[in-house]
Each structure stands twice: as structure tokens, then as C-alpha cells.
Amino acid sequence: MPVRMEQKNSHPSREGGGLGEIRDWIEEQEVGAQLPDTAPGMNPTNHVTPRPPGRARLRRLDRAFSLDEQTWRRRFKTSQESLTDPNESGSSSGSLQEAPAIEEPVAAPSGAPHLQPPMASRFPEITHPSNHHKPRLTHTKPLQRLPQLESSASSRTLRTANRMEPDYTDYKQQPLRHSSSLSDTRLNGALCDSMRSTYSLLTPLRSKDVRNRSYLEGSLLASGALLGAEELDRYFPERLLRVFIATWNMQGRKELPDSLDDFLLPSDDDFAQDMYVVGVQEGSPDRREWEIRLQETLGPHYVLLHSSAHGVLYLSVFIRRDLIWFCSEVEYATVTTRIVSQIKTKGALGVAFTFFGTSFLFITSHFTSGDGKVSERILDYKKIVEGLALPRNIPDTNPYRSSPLDVTSRFDEVFWFGDFNFRLNKDRPGVNSLLQRKLERDMSLLLQYDQLIKEMSGGSIFRGFEEAAIQFLPTYKFDIGCDQYDTTSKQRTPSYTDRVVYKSRNKGDIRVLRYASCSLVKTSDHRPVCGSFEVRIRPGRDNIPLAAGLFDRELYLLGIKRRISRELQKRQEIKNQKNSSVCTVS
């Protein structure tokens, strides 16, 4: 603000003229500043008295200040609304107290300019929130009802292999674990002390419980049993196991397909299965190479639980490696159906074990060949069911329903698959005429001549067994490497020789998910036949001899190395294709 100064008493006699006068005036001002205004004998004209600005200047300043005040009030109101929760007593950074009423400006005396009150009296007072109260957030409600989530992390919608992966194993009864990222101390009360030192998903065990508990109370079905209900529900909340069954007559050829992906992992299956059981008739001479190829295709998530052979009959059982602990010891038995027992090309190979409380029996067989030898094939079946000596050490889960003359009655779930060699009772021209009609998925015109369906309906073979609906073309007999049926001079009739049948003690325990042939594998005169099944399993007792997690480790390592080498080779081929260039000579 400009200050108007007047000089009442000048001393023109001092030297310096105008400069001297200025110097004297400065000295007088310094002396006057040291004396109080009410000092007696002080000449009020010896010091400068500031005057207020003119009324025009005051109006401009008042207008500018009013604009600044409006802006400040608007910003303050916005910030107060965003920080203050009308329904709660605090916010995340403390709530602002309600601003008091703004004081009105004091009326000025008449004749004096209108002045605004001091800044502190015009602005509302801000009080600091107390730090003793915990900040709380408002309760918000969703606009619509949220979808209900399944309580099991290993449920059907979250599994990647049979809807289940190790990272998403079901621990639905596990309480919330302590995490360093949780800053709200209210959660600490819900966490027991043992959780804070446990970093795995396994249920923590208190040291005092392990010290004091005798584990003698209760039965083998008590809480904590390895094969009990709690452990079963932990891995299979729906108590359903998915099993893949495959049978293939390899015609004794050493050459194997370049890839077994279409055989074991069909493109129309969204998820891999829990268990893979592969039976082979007239298998490749190099059995070890065949098993390595199976391991290479299935990858590191699966291990070879058991593998056995009877001549050229091979049977391999692969299981997810995290389920191997719930399997009993694997037992197997063989039966030769030929008169000369040294020639082991026809017969059966059976493998049995218990998974949790459900017993399984898998049989692969090769019956007598020939169009009209139906009775011989029925005799082969009877010889097998009476001759397979299973089980040996594994307890029968239901001995009251077992029969000493039928091995299939001594197990809960039975799968029988192989080259049964049953043919179509129709000549080759008649079958060709039916195939030319483009049957697509309806094979009823062909199946009405099928020998096996006729014998099963009569009860002479596979009594109590079922077969899924056949919606694929006959799997025998093809020319090697193509889709043409036998073009040799023998002109064999196309037939459904390769089949998969199943039987269950409790009706409805087995449900068919898929039953088809693999038409892309053409290295044999037979096409492989595959089936995917959903099997209901039950909890068991800890009174069976366990497999103790044993598997073929050497085969596992060889298969994984093969898979890695194959992947590296593919990447190198792709890299070489990108770097290659084509030159033309004109």
C-alpha cells in the first residue's frame, strides 16, 4: 500500500541541500520509531502517519478478496464431502468436523471505509481428528446379486486336469491364513497361532496334539485316515474319478506313430483324465520304447503306476502323480487261452488295485480269430473269468457278493477291453453297400449283424457288462496307412473287433463320457478304440497294503527328456524357417 509522507519542519541550513534534507528526515524517522506514540511532548508531525487507500482502491481489493473467498469455500466444501462419511464417524484419513457458522463482518463506524474482518475470523475452523478411533469405510451393496461360488477350489469349474490342479486343491475347511499384506488388526483375532507359522496349504498340526494324542481311539475310518472320507472329499468333493481306457491291436509292428496326442489326448476332450489305462494286443517288439512314448505324451503330471505283459499283451496304468498315495499295491495275473501255452498270443492280462475304498479290475484280452468261431471266443471268456487269480493280498471290499468262479464279481468296478474278434454276420459286398450310405453316427444298420451284441443280449458272454453306444465305423480291417478296408485277395469283412465293456457292483457308478475310435492312427490294420468314463469312488479303510508312492522313476525321466528334446527340436525348426531365404536365378 503506498504511503504518503509529509515533511513539516525542514532545515534548509543543513549542508547537502536536498540530500541533506533526506538524511535528516531518515534520522528523525528512526528516532520517532523508538518512542511510543503516547510519549509527552512528542510532535505528531515529526513522523510519518500511513493513510488508508482511496475508496476506489478499496473496492477493487474487496472484490478480489471476495472471489478468492468463494473459490476457497467451494474447494473446502468439495474436500469436506469427499473426506467425511455422513454415515460413519471417521474416514481413512480422519473426518473433518462440521465447520462453524461464518462470522458476519463487523460494521464500521460511519465515515470510515468498510473493512473485512481478519482472515482467521472469516475462515471456518478446522479441527484435527482423533487418532484413537479406527477408520471405517462405508457399507456398499452390489447393484445386483452376486453369483454363488463353489466352496471347493478343486470343483468342476476350476480344474485343469479332470477339473483339478495341485495349485487349486480343495481345502475348503481351511481357515484364513495370516498374511503380511493384511494391515487390519481385526483379522488377527480370527487366526490361530499355528496358522502364522504355516505357509503351505496343508492343515497345520499343533505340536501339543501330536505329543498327547495316542491315535488309538476310533476305528480305521476315523478322522485323519489316509483313505478316509475327509481325505477323499479333499481331492474329490464330488467323489468322481475320470478314467481313460484304450485298446489297440498294433499288428506286431515296430514302427510307432509320430505322435500319440490324438490317441491319448483327443482334441474334443477339454480336460485330461485322472487315470490312463492302455491295453495293447500284438504289441510292438520294443515294449520299453512303447511305454516311453506313452510317458512322453502324457507329460510330467502322470507317472507309471504299473506295467505288465503276457507275451505280446501289454497293459500300462498311468495315474496323476499326486494321487499315487491313495492306491494300494498293484496285483496282476495272466491266462493263456491257446492249447499250447508257450505261444502267448491269445489270452488275457488282468491288473487289480484299490483306489481309496473302491477296487478296480482292468482286463485286456485277445480272443480267437475267425469269422465263424463264436463258440471258441465264448470259451476263451469263460476260461479267463475262472482262471484269473485276483485279488491276492488286497482285501475284497464286498466279499458277500463275490463268487469264486467269476473274477469280475470280486471287484467294485471292472473294465474289460481288447481285440474280442467278434465279426459282422454279413458278407463283404453287403457291408460295403451299407458303408456307402454315409451312416455318419447312426450305425444301427451295421450293428444289427454284430456277433458280440447278439451274444451279450443272450447272456452267453460278458454277463452283467455294458457297452456304450457305438457311433464310429468298424475298426477292422484297414490297409496300412490309409482309410481303405482290406483290398487284398482275402477281402476280409469290416468288423467291430476292438471293444470296451464295463461292469459295476453298484448300478450307476460308471457313466460313459466318450466312446470312439481314433481314425488318425494308421500304422496298423486296426484302429484304436478309446473310452472316457466317470466312476464314483468311496472312502476306504487304512487296512490295505499301500503302493507307498512307488512308480517307474527311470521311465518318468526318460519320457520327460524326450518331451524336452522334441520341443527344442520344434523351436529350432521354426527358427531355421524364419532365417531361411529363397533365391531365384533368372
Coordinates of C-alpha atoms in Angstrom, one line a residue:
M1 CA 0.0 0.0 0.0
P2 CA 1.5 3.4 -0.9
V3 CA 2.4 5.6 1.9
R4 CA 2.1 9.4 1.7
M5 CA 4.7 11.3 3.7
E6 CA 4.8 15.0 4.7
Q7 CA 7.8 17.0 6.0
K8 CA 6.6 19.6 8.5
N9 CA 9.9 21.1 9.8
S10 CA 12.6 21.4 7.3
H11 CA 16.2 22.5 8.0
P12 CA 17.4 24.3 4.9
S13 CA 20.6 25.4 6.7
R14 CA 22.0 21.8 6.7
E15 CA 24.6 21.1 4.2
G16 CA 24.0 18.9 1.3
G17 CA 20.9 20.7 0.0
G18 CA 18.3 18.1 -1.0
L19 CA 20.5 15.1 0.1
G20 CA 20.9 16.6 3.5
E21 CA 17.2 17.0 3.9
I22 CA 16.6 13.4 3.1
R23 CA 19.3 12.3 5.5
D24 CA 17.8 14.4 8.3
W25 CA 14.4 13.1 7.6
I26 CA 15.6 9.4 7.9
E27 CA 17.2 10.1 11.2
E28 CA 14.0 11.7 12.5
Q29 CA 12.0 8.7 11.5
E30 CA 14.4 6.3 13.3
V31 CA 14.2 8.4 16.5
G32 CA 10.4 8.6 16.2
A33 CA 10.1 4.8 15.8
Q34 CA 11.9 4.3 19.1
L35 CA 9.4 6.5 21.1
P36 CA 5.9 5.4 21.9
D37 CA 3.1 7.2 20.2
T38 CA 1.8 8.5 23.6
A39 CA 5.1 10.0 24.7
P40 CA 4.6 13.5 26.2
G41 CA 5.9 16.4 24.2
M42 CA 6.1 14.3 21.0
N43 CA 5.4 16.2 18.0
P44 CA 3.0 14.1 15.9
T45 CA 4.2 15.8 12.8
N46 CA 7.8 14.6 13.2
H47 CA 6.9 11.0 12.0
V48 CA 5.0 9.7 9.0
T49 CA 1.4 8.6 9.5
P50 CA 0.2 6.0 6.9
R51 CA -3.1 6.7 5.4
P52 CA -5.6 4.2 4.1
P53 CA -6.0 3.9 0.3
G54 CA -8.7 5.5 -1.6
R55 CA -12.3 4.1 -1.8
A56 CA -11.8 3.0 -5.4
R57 CA -8.7 1.0 -4.4
L58 CA -10.6 -0.5 -1.5
R59 CA -13.5 -1.6 -3.8
R60 CA -11.1 -3.4 -6.2
L61 CA -9.3 -5.2 -3.3
D62 CA -12.6 -6.1 -1.7
R63 CA -13.8 -7.7 -4.9
A64 CA -10.6 -9.7 -5.5
F65 CA -10.8 -10.9 -1.9
S66 CA -14.4 -12.0 -2.3
L67 CA -13.6 -14.0 -5.4
D68 CA -10.7 -15.7 -3.5
E69 CA -13.0 -16.5 -0.6
Q70 CA -15.7 -18.0 -2.9
T71 CA -13.1 -20.2 -4.6
W72 CA -11.7 -21.3 -1.2
R73 CA -15.2 -22.1 0.2
R74 CA -16.0 -24.2 -2.9
R75 CA -12.8 -26.2 -2.7
F76 CA -13.2 -26.7 1.1
K77 CA -16.8 -27.9 0.7
T78 CA -15.8 -30.4 -2.0
S79 CA -12.9 -31.8 0.0
Q80 CA -15.1 -32.0 3.1
E81 CA -17.7 -34.0 1.3
S82 CA -15.1 -36.5 -0.1
L83 CA -13.4 -37.0 3.3
T84 CA -16.4 -37.0 5.6
D85 CA -18.7 -40.0 5.7
P86 CA -22.2 -39.0 6.6
N87 CA -23.0 -42.5 8.0
E88 CA -19.8 -43.1 9.9
S89 CA -17.8 -41.3 12.5
G90 CA -14.5 -41.4 10.6
S91 CA -12.8 -42.0 7.3
S92 CA -9.5 -43.4 6.2
S93 CA -7.7 -40.2 6.9
G94 CA -9.8 -38.8 9.7
S95 CA -13.1 -36.9 9.4
L96 CA -13.3 -33.1 9.3
Q97 CA -15.5 -31.6 11.9
E98 CA -18.5 -29.6 10.8
A99 CA -17.5 -26.0 10.1
P100 CA -19.0 -23.4 12.4
A101 CA -21.1 -20.6 11.1
I102 CA -19.1 -17.9 9.4
E103 CA -19.0 -14.7 11.3
E104 CA -20.5 -11.6 9.8
P105 CA -18.2 -8.7 9.2
V106 CA -18.3 -6.0 12.0
A107 CA -20.0 -2.8 10.9
A108 CA -17.6 0.0 10.6
P109 CA -18.2 3.4 12.1
S110 CA -19.8 6.0 9.9
G111 CA -17.4 7.8 7.7
A112 CA -14.8 5.0 7.9
P113 CA -14.1 2.7 5.0
H114 CA -15.7 -0.7 5.0
L115 CA -13.1 -3.2 6.1
Q116 CA -13.4 -7.0 6.0
P117 CA -12.7 -9.0 9.3
P118 CA -9.4 -10.7 9.9
M119 CA -8.6 -13.8 7.8
A120 CA -8.7 -16.1 10.9
S121 CA -12.2 -15.0 11.8
R122 CA -13.6 -15.4 8.3
F123 CA -12.5 -19.0 7.6
P124 CA -14.1 -21.9 9.4
E125 CA -12.0 -23.6 12.0
I126 CA -10.6 -27.0 11.1
T127 CA -10.2 -29.4 14.0
H128 CA -7.8 -32.3 13.8
P129 CA -9.4 -35.7 14.1
S130 CA -8.6 -38.0 17.0
N131 CA -6.2 -40.8 16.3
H132 CA -7.8 -43.1 18.9
H133 CA -10.6 -44.3 16.6
K134 CA -10.0 -46.8 13.8
P135 CA -11.0 -45.6 10.3
R136 CA -14.0 -47.3 8.9
L137 CA -15.4 -47.5 5.4
T138 CA -18.9 -47.2 4.3
H139 CA -21.0 -50.3 3.6
T140 CA -21.8 -50.6 -0.1
K141 CA -24.2 -53.0 -1.6
P142 CA -23.9 -54.5 -5.1
L143 CA -26.3 -53.4 -7.8
Q144 CA -27.4 -57.0 -8.4
R145 CA -27.0 -60.3 -6.7
L146 CA -23.5 -61.8 -7.0
P147 CA -23.2 -65.3 -8.5
Q148 CA -22.7 -68.0 -6.0
L149 CA -19.2 -69.5 -5.9
E150 CA -18.5 -73.1 -5.3
S151 CA -16.9 -73.8 -2.0
S152 CA -14.4 -76.3 -3.5
A153 CA -11.4 -74.9 -5.2
S154 CA -11.0 -78.2 -7.0
S155 CA -14.5 -78.1 -8.3
R156 CA -15.5 -78.8 -11.8
T157 CA -15.1 -75.2 -13.0
L158 CA -11.6 -74.7 -11.7
R159 CA -9.8 -77.9 -12.6
T160 CA -7.4 -78.2 -15.5
A161 CA -6.8 -81.9 -15.4
N162 CA -10.1 -83.5 -14.5
R163 CA -11.1 -80.1 -13.2
M164 CA -8.3 -80.2 -10.7
E165 CA -4.7 -78.9 -10.4
P166 CA -2.3 -79.2 -7.5
D167 CA -2.4 -75.4 -7.1
Y168 CA -6.1 -75.4 -6.6
T169 CA -6.5 -78.4 -4.3
D170 CA -9.6 -78.3 -2.2
Y171 CA -9.0 -77.1 1.3
K172 CA -12.5 -75.7 1.9
Q173 CA -12.3 -76.3 5.7
Q174 CA -9.0 -74.4 5.9
P175 CA -9.3 -71.1 7.8
L176 CA -8.0 -67.9 6.5
R177 CA -4.2 -67.7 6.8
H178 CA -2.2 -64.8 8.1
S179 CA -0.7 -62.5 5.5
S180 CA 1.7 -59.7 6.0
S181 CA -0.2 -57.6 3.5
L182 CA -3.2 -57.5 5.8
S183 CA -2.9 -54.3 7.8
D184 CA -6.3 -54.5 9.6
T185 CA -5.6 -55.9 13.0
R186 CA -9.2 -57.0 13.4
L187 CA -8.3 -60.1 11.2
N188 CA -5.7 -61.2 13.6
G189 CA -8.2 -62.4 16.1
A190 CA -9.6 -64.9 13.6
L191 CA -6.2 -66.5 13.0
C192 CA -4.9 -69.0 15.5
D193 CA -1.2 -69.0 16.4
S194 CA -0.4 -72.1 14.5
M195 CA -1.5 -70.5 11.2
R196 CA 1.0 -67.8 11.4
S197 CA 3.9 -70.2 11.2
T198 CA 2.4 -72.3 8.4
Y199 CA 3.0 -71.4 4.8
S200 CA 1.7 -74.4 3.0
L201 CA -1.9 -75.3 2.1
L202 CA -1.9 -78.3 4.3
T203 CA -3.8 -78.3 7.5
P204 CA -1.4 -77.3 10.3
L205 CA -0.8 -79.7 13.2
R206 CA -0.3 -78.5 16.7
S207 CA 2.7 -79.8 18.4
K208 CA 0.8 -80.5 21.6
D209 CA -1.7 -82.6 19.7
V210 CA 1.0 -84.7 18.2
R211 CA 2.6 -85.1 21.6
N212 CA -0.5 -86.0 23.6
R213 CA -2.7 -87.9 21.2
S214 CA -2.4 -91.7 21.2
Y215 CA -4.3 -92.3 17.9
L216 CA -5.8 -95.5 19.5
E217 CA -9.3 -94.1 19.7
G218 CA -11.8 -94.8 17.0
S219 CA -11.6 -97.2 14.0
L220 CA -9.7 -97.2 10.7
L221 CA -12.4 -94.9 9.4
A222 CA -11.8 -92.3 12.0
S223 CA -10.9 -88.7 11.2
G224 CA -7.4 -88.4 9.8
A225 CA -7.3 -91.7 7.9
L226 CA -5.3 -91.6 4.8
L227 CA -8.0 -93.3 2.7
G228 CA -10.9 -91.9 4.8
A229 CA -13.8 -89.7 3.8
E230 CA -12.1 -86.4 4.8
E231 CA -9.1 -87.1 2.5
L232 CA -11.4 -88.2 -0.3
D233 CA -13.5 -85.1 -0.1
R234 CA -10.4 -83.0 -0.1
Y235 CA -9.3 -84.3 -3.5
F236 CA -12.7 -85.3 -5.0
P237 CA -15.5 -83.3 -3.5
E238 CA -17.9 -84.8 -6.0
R239 CA -16.3 -88.3 -5.4
L240 CA -16.0 -88.8 -9.1
L241 CA -12.9 -90.2 -10.8
R242 CA -12.3 -89.9 -14.5
V243 CA -10.7 -92.9 -16.2
F244 CA -9.4 -93.2 -19.8
I245 CA -9.5 -96.7 -21.3
A246 CA -7.8 -97.5 -24.6
T247 CA -7.3 -100.7 -26.6
W248 CA -5.2 -101.2 -29.8
N249 CA -4.1 -104.1 -31.8
M250 CA -0.7 -102.9 -33.1
Q251 CA -0.3 -105.9 -35.5
G252 CA 3.2 -106.5 -34.1
R253 CA 4.8 -103.6 -35.9
K254 CA 7.8 -101.9 -34.6
E255 CA 7.0 -98.6 -36.2
L256 CA 5.1 -96.3 -33.9
P257 CA 3.1 -93.2 -34.8
D258 CA 4.9 -89.9 -34.9
S259 CA 2.6 -88.5 -32.3
L260 CA 0.3 -90.2 -29.8
D261 CA -1.6 -87.0 -28.9
D262 CA -4.6 -87.9 -31.0
F263 CA -4.6 -91.3 -29.3
L264 CA -4.3 -90.3 -25.6
L265 CA -5.4 -86.7 -25.7
P266 CA -8.2 -86.3 -28.2
S267 CA -8.9 -82.7 -29.3
D268 CA -12.6 -82.9 -28.4
D269 CA -11.7 -83.6 -24.7
D270 CA -11.4 -80.3 -22.8
F271 CA -9.6 -81.9 -19.8
A272 CA -7.1 -84.7 -19.2
Q273 CA -8.2 -87.6 -17.1
D274 CA -7.1 -88.8 -13.7
M275 CA -6.1 -92.3 -14.8
Y276 CA -5.0 -93.7 -18.2
V277 CA -5.2 -97.4 -18.8
V278 CA -3.8 -98.7 -22.1
G279 CA -4.1 -102.3 -23.3
V280 CA -2.2 -103.5 -26.4
Q281 CA -2.6 -106.7 -28.4
E282 CA 0.2 -107.9 -30.7
G283 CA 2.3 -105.2 -29.2
S284 CA 5.5 -103.7 -30.6
P285 CA 8.6 -105.8 -30.1
D286 CA 10.2 -102.9 -28.2
R287 CA 7.8 -102.7 -25.2
R288 CA 10.1 -100.3 -23.4
E289 CA 10.0 -97.8 -26.3
W290 CA 6.2 -98.0 -26.3
E291 CA 6.0 -97.1 -22.6
I292 CA 8.4 -94.3 -23.0
R293 CA 6.3 -92.9 -25.8
L294 CA 3.2 -93.0 -23.5
Q295 CA 5.1 -91.2 -20.8
E296 CA 6.4 -88.6 -23.2
T297 CA 2.8 -87.9 -24.4
L298 CA 1.2 -87.7 -21.0
G299 CA 3.9 -85.4 -19.6
P300 CA 5.2 -84.9 -16.1
H301 CA 1.8 -84.8 -14.4
Y302 CA 1.5 -88.6 -14.7
V303 CA 3.5 -91.5 -13.5
L304 CA 3.5 -95.2 -14.5
L305 CA 1.8 -96.9 -11.6
H306 CA 2.1 -100.4 -13.1
S307 CA 3.1 -102.1 -16.3
S308 CA 2.9 -105.8 -17.1
A309 CA 3.0 -108.1 -20.1
H310 CA 1.8 -111.5 -21.1
G311 CA 3.6 -112.4 -24.4
V312 CA 2.5 -109.7 -26.8
L313 CA -0.3 -108.4 -24.5
Y314 CA 0.8 -105.2 -22.7
L315 CA -1.1 -103.3 -20.0
S316 CA 0.0 -99.9 -18.7
V317 CA -1.6 -97.9 -15.9
F318 CA -0.7 -94.2 -15.6
I319 CA -2.1 -92.1 -12.8
R320 CA -1.8 -88.4 -11.7
R321 CA 1.3 -88.3 -9.5
D322 CA -0.5 -86.5 -6.7
L323 CA -3.0 -89.4 -6.5
I324 CA -0.5 -92.3 -6.2
W325 CA -0.5 -92.1 -2.4
F326 CA -4.1 -93.4 -2.3
C327 CA -3.5 -96.6 -4.4
S328 CA -2.9 -100.0 -2.9
E329 CA -0.3 -102.4 -4.2
V330 CA -1.0 -103.5 -7.8
E331 CA -1.6 -107.1 -8.5
Y332 CA -1.7 -108.8 -11.8
A333 CA -2.5 -112.2 -13.3
T334 CA -2.5 -113.8 -16.7
V335 CA -4.4 -116.6 -18.5
T336 CA -3.4 -118.3 -21.8
T337 CA -6.3 -119.5 -23.9
R338 CA -4.4 -121.4 -26.5
I339 CA -3.9 -125.1 -26.3
V340 CA -0.1 -124.7 -26.5
S341 CA 0.6 -122.5 -23.5
Q342 CA 4.1 -121.5 -24.8
I343 CA 2.5 -119.4 -27.6
K344 CA 1.2 -116.3 -25.7
T345 CA -0.6 -114.5 -28.5
K346 CA -4.1 -115.2 -27.3
G347 CA -5.2 -114.9 -23.7
A348 CA -5.8 -112.2 -21.1
L349 CA -3.9 -110.0 -18.7
G350 CA -5.6 -108.6 -15.6
V351 CA -4.5 -105.8 -13.2
A352 CA -6.2 -105.0 -9.9
F353 CA -5.7 -102.4 -7.2
T354 CA -7.8 -100.3 -4.8
F355 CA -8.1 -96.6 -5.0
F356 CA -9.4 -95.1 -1.7
G357 CA -12.2 -97.6 -0.9
T358 CA -13.1 -98.6 -4.5
S359 CA -11.5 -101.7 -6.0
F360 CA -10.7 -101.7 -9.8
L361 CA -10.1 -104.6 -12.2
F362 CA -8.7 -103.9 -15.7
I363 CA -8.5 -106.8 -18.2
T364 CA -7.1 -106.7 -21.7
S365 CA -7.6 -109.8 -23.8
H366 CA -7.2 -111.2 -27.3
F367 CA -9.8 -113.8 -28.3
T368 CA -9.7 -116.4 -31.0
S369 CA -9.9 -115.0 -34.5
G370 CA -12.1 -116.2 -37.4
D371 CA -15.5 -115.2 -38.8
G372 CA -17.4 -118.2 -37.6
K373 CA -15.6 -119.1 -34.3
V374 CA -18.1 -117.5 -32.0
S375 CA -18.2 -120.5 -29.6
E376 CA -14.4 -120.6 -29.3
R377 CA -14.5 -116.9 -28.2
I378 CA -17.1 -117.7 -25.6
L379 CA -14.9 -120.5 -24.3
D380 CA -12.0 -118.0 -24.1
Y381 CA -14.1 -115.7 -22.0
K382 CA -15.2 -118.4 -19.6
K383 CA -11.6 -119.6 -19.2
I384 CA -10.5 -116.1 -18.3
V385 CA -13.1 -115.3 -15.7
E386 CA -12.4 -118.6 -13.9
G387 CA -8.6 -118.5 -14.3
L388 CA -7.6 -115.0 -13.2
A389 CA -6.4 -115.4 -9.6
L390 CA -7.2 -112.0 -8.3
P391 CA -7.2 -110.5 -5.7
R392 CA -4.4 -112.0 -3.6
N393 CA -3.4 -109.6 -0.8
I394 CA -5.9 -106.8 -1.4
P395 CA -9.0 -107.2 0.8
D396 CA -12.3 -107.7 -1.0
T397 CA -14.4 -104.6 -0.5
N398 CA -17.6 -106.7 -0.5
P399 CA -16.9 -110.4 -0.1
Y400 CA -20.7 -111.3 0.3
R401 CA -21.3 -110.5 -3.3
S402 CA -18.2 -112.3 -4.7
S403 CA -18.0 -115.6 -6.5
P404 CA -15.0 -117.9 -6.6
L405 CA -15.9 -118.8 -10.2
D406 CA -16.0 -115.2 -11.6
V407 CA -13.2 -112.8 -11.1
T408 CA -15.3 -109.9 -12.2
S409 CA -17.6 -110.3 -9.2
R410 CA -14.8 -109.7 -6.7
F411 CA -14.3 -106.0 -7.6
D412 CA -16.3 -102.9 -7.5
E413 CA -15.5 -101.6 -11.0
V414 CA -14.4 -103.8 -13.9
F415 CA -13.2 -102.7 -17.3
W416 CA -12.6 -105.3 -20.0
F417 CA -11.2 -104.2 -23.3
G418 CA -9.2 -105.7 -26.2
D419 CA -9.5 -107.4 -29.5
F420 CA -12.5 -109.6 -29.0
N421 CA -12.5 -110.6 -32.7
F422 CA -16.3 -110.7 -32.9
R423 CA -17.3 -110.0 -36.5
L424 CA -20.4 -108.9 -38.6
N425 CA -22.6 -111.8 -39.9
K426 CA -22.7 -110.4 -43.4
D427 CA -20.6 -110.8 -46.5
R428 CA -18.2 -108.1 -47.8
P429 CA -20.5 -106.8 -50.6
G430 CA -23.4 -106.4 -48.2
V431 CA -21.3 -104.5 -45.7
N432 CA -19.8 -102.3 -48.5
S433 CA -23.3 -101.3 -49.6
L434 CA -24.2 -100.3 -46.1
L435 CA -21.0 -98.2 -45.7
Q436 CA -21.7 -96.4 -48.9
R437 CA -24.9 -94.9 -47.4
K438 CA -22.8 -92.4 -45.3
L439 CA -24.1 -93.7 -42.0
E440 CA -22.4 -90.8 -40.1
R441 CA -23.2 -91.5 -36.4
D442 CA -26.1 -94.0 -36.8
M443 CA -24.5 -97.4 -37.1
S444 CA -27.7 -99.4 -36.4
L445 CA -27.7 -100.9 -39.9
L446 CA -24.3 -102.5 -39.3
L447 CA -24.7 -103.3 -35.6
Q448 CA -27.8 -105.5 -36.3
Y449 CA -25.3 -108.0 -37.7
D450 CA -22.8 -107.7 -34.8
Q451 CA -22.0 -111.1 -33.2
L452 CA -21.0 -109.6 -29.8
I453 CA -24.2 -107.6 -29.3
K454 CA -26.2 -110.7 -30.1
E455 CA -24.3 -112.9 -27.6
M456 CA -24.3 -110.3 -24.8
S457 CA -28.1 -109.9 -25.2
G458 CA -28.4 -113.7 -24.9
G459 CA -26.3 -113.8 -21.7
S460 CA -23.7 -116.2 -23.0
I461 CA -20.8 -113.8 -22.6
F462 CA -20.0 -110.7 -20.6
R463 CA -22.9 -111.3 -18.3
G464 CA -23.6 -108.1 -16.3
F465 CA -21.4 -106.0 -18.6
E466 CA -22.5 -103.0 -20.6
E467 CA -21.2 -101.2 -23.6
A468 CA -21.6 -97.6 -24.7
A469 CA -23.4 -96.8 -27.9
I470 CA -21.2 -97.3 -31.0
Q471 CA -21.1 -94.3 -33.2
F472 CA -18.0 -95.0 -35.2
L473 CA -17.1 -97.1 -38.2
P474 CA -15.7 -100.6 -38.0
T475 CA -12.1 -100.7 -36.7
Y476 CA -11.0 -103.8 -38.7
K477 CA -9.6 -104.4 -41.2
F478 CA -7.7 -101.5 -42.9
D479 CA -4.9 -101.2 -45.3
I480 CA -1.8 -99.8 -43.6
G481 CA -1.5 -96.1 -43.9
C482 CA -4.9 -95.4 -45.4
D483 CA -8.6 -95.5 -44.7
Q484 CA -9.4 -98.2 -47.2
Y485 CA -10.7 -101.5 -45.9
D486 CA -9.0 -104.8 -46.9
T487 CA -8.1 -104.7 -50.6
T488 CA -6.2 -107.9 -50.7
S489 CA -7.4 -111.1 -52.2
K490 CA -8.9 -112.3 -48.8
Q491 CA -11.3 -109.3 -48.8
R492 CA -12.0 -109.6 -45.1
T493 CA -15.3 -108.1 -43.9
P494 CA -15.0 -104.9 -41.9
S495 CA -16.0 -105.6 -38.2
Y496 CA -16.1 -104.1 -34.7
T497 CA -13.4 -106.4 -33.2
D498 CA -12.0 -103.8 -30.8
R499 CA -14.3 -103.1 -27.9
V500 CA -14.5 -101.7 -24.3
V501 CA -17.1 -103.1 -21.9
Y502 CA -17.6 -102.3 -18.2
K503 CA -19.3 -103.6 -15.1
S504 CA -20.1 -102.2 -11.7
R505 CA -21.3 -103.7 -8.4
N506 CA -23.5 -100.8 -7.7
K507 CA -25.6 -99.8 -10.7
G508 CA -24.9 -96.3 -12.0
D509 CA -21.4 -96.0 -10.6
I510 CA -19.9 -95.8 -14.1
R511 CA -21.0 -93.2 -16.6
V512 CA -19.8 -93.1 -20.1
L513 CA -18.4 -89.7 -21.3
R514 CA -16.9 -90.7 -24.6
Y515 CA -16.6 -93.8 -26.7
A516 CA -14.9 -93.5 -30.1
S517 CA -12.2 -94.8 -32.4
C518 CA -9.0 -92.9 -33.3
S519 CA -9.0 -92.8 -37.1
L520 CA -5.8 -90.7 -37.3
V521 CA -3.6 -93.6 -36.1
K522 CA -3.0 -95.7 -39.3
T523 CA 0.2 -97.7 -38.6
S524 CA -1.9 -100.9 -38.1
D525 CA -4.8 -102.7 -39.7
H526 CA -6.8 -101.9 -36.5
R527 CA -7.9 -98.5 -35.4
P528 CA -7.5 -97.8 -31.6
V529 CA -10.7 -97.6 -29.6
C530 CA -10.9 -95.2 -26.6
G531 CA -13.4 -94.5 -23.9
S532 CA -13.6 -91.9 -21.1
F533 CA -15.6 -92.9 -18.0
E534 CA -16.7 -91.2 -14.8
V535 CA -16.5 -93.5 -11.9
R536 CA -18.0 -92.9 -8.4
I537 CA -15.5 -93.8 -5.7
R538 CA -15.9 -94.3 -2.0
P539 CA -13.8 -93.8 1.1
G540 CA -11.7 -96.7 2.3
R541 CA -10.1 -98.2 5.4
D542 CA -6.4 -98.0 6.2
N543 CA -6.1 -101.8 6.3
I544 CA -4.8 -102.3 2.8
P545 CA -1.2 -102.7 1.6
L546 CA -0.4 -99.3 0.0
A547 CA 1.8 -98.7 -3.1
A548 CA 3.8 -96.2 -0.9
G549 CA 4.2 -93.8 -3.9
L550 CA 6.3 -96.2 -5.9
F551 CA 6.4 -95.7 -9.7
D552 CA 8.8 -96.2 -12.6
R553 CA 11.2 -93.3 -12.0
E554 CA 13.6 -94.2 -14.8
L555 CA 10.7 -94.3 -17.3
Y556 CA 9.5 -91.0 -16.0
L557 CA 12.8 -89.3 -16.5
L558 CA 13.3 -90.8 -20.0
G559 CA 9.8 -89.6 -21.1
I560 CA 10.4 -86.1 -19.8
K561 CA 13.8 -85.8 -21.5
R562 CA 12.2 -87.0 -24.8
R563 CA 9.5 -84.4 -24.5
I564 CA 12.0 -81.6 -23.8
S565 CA 14.2 -82.7 -26.7
R566 CA 11.2 -82.8 -29.0
E567 CA 10.1 -79.3 -28.0
L568 CA 13.7 -77.9 -28.6
Q569 CA 13.8 -79.5 -32.0
K570 CA 10.5 -77.9 -33.0
R571 CA 11.7 -74.5 -31.9
Q572 CA 14.9 -74.9 -33.8
E573 CA 13.0 -75.9 -37.0
I574 CA 10.8 -72.8 -36.6
K575 CA 13.9 -70.7 -36.2
N576 CA 15.5 -72.1 -39.2
Q577 CA 12.4 -71.5 -41.3
K578 CA 12.3 -67.8 -40.3
N579 CA 16.0 -67.3 -41.1
S580 CA 15.9 -69.2 -44.5
S581 CA 15.7 -67.3 -47.8
V582 CA 14.8 -68.4 -51.3
C583 CA 16.9 -67.3 -54.2
T584 CA 15.9 -67.4 -57.8
V585 CA 18.1 -67.4 -60.8
S586 CA 16.7 -65.6 -63.9

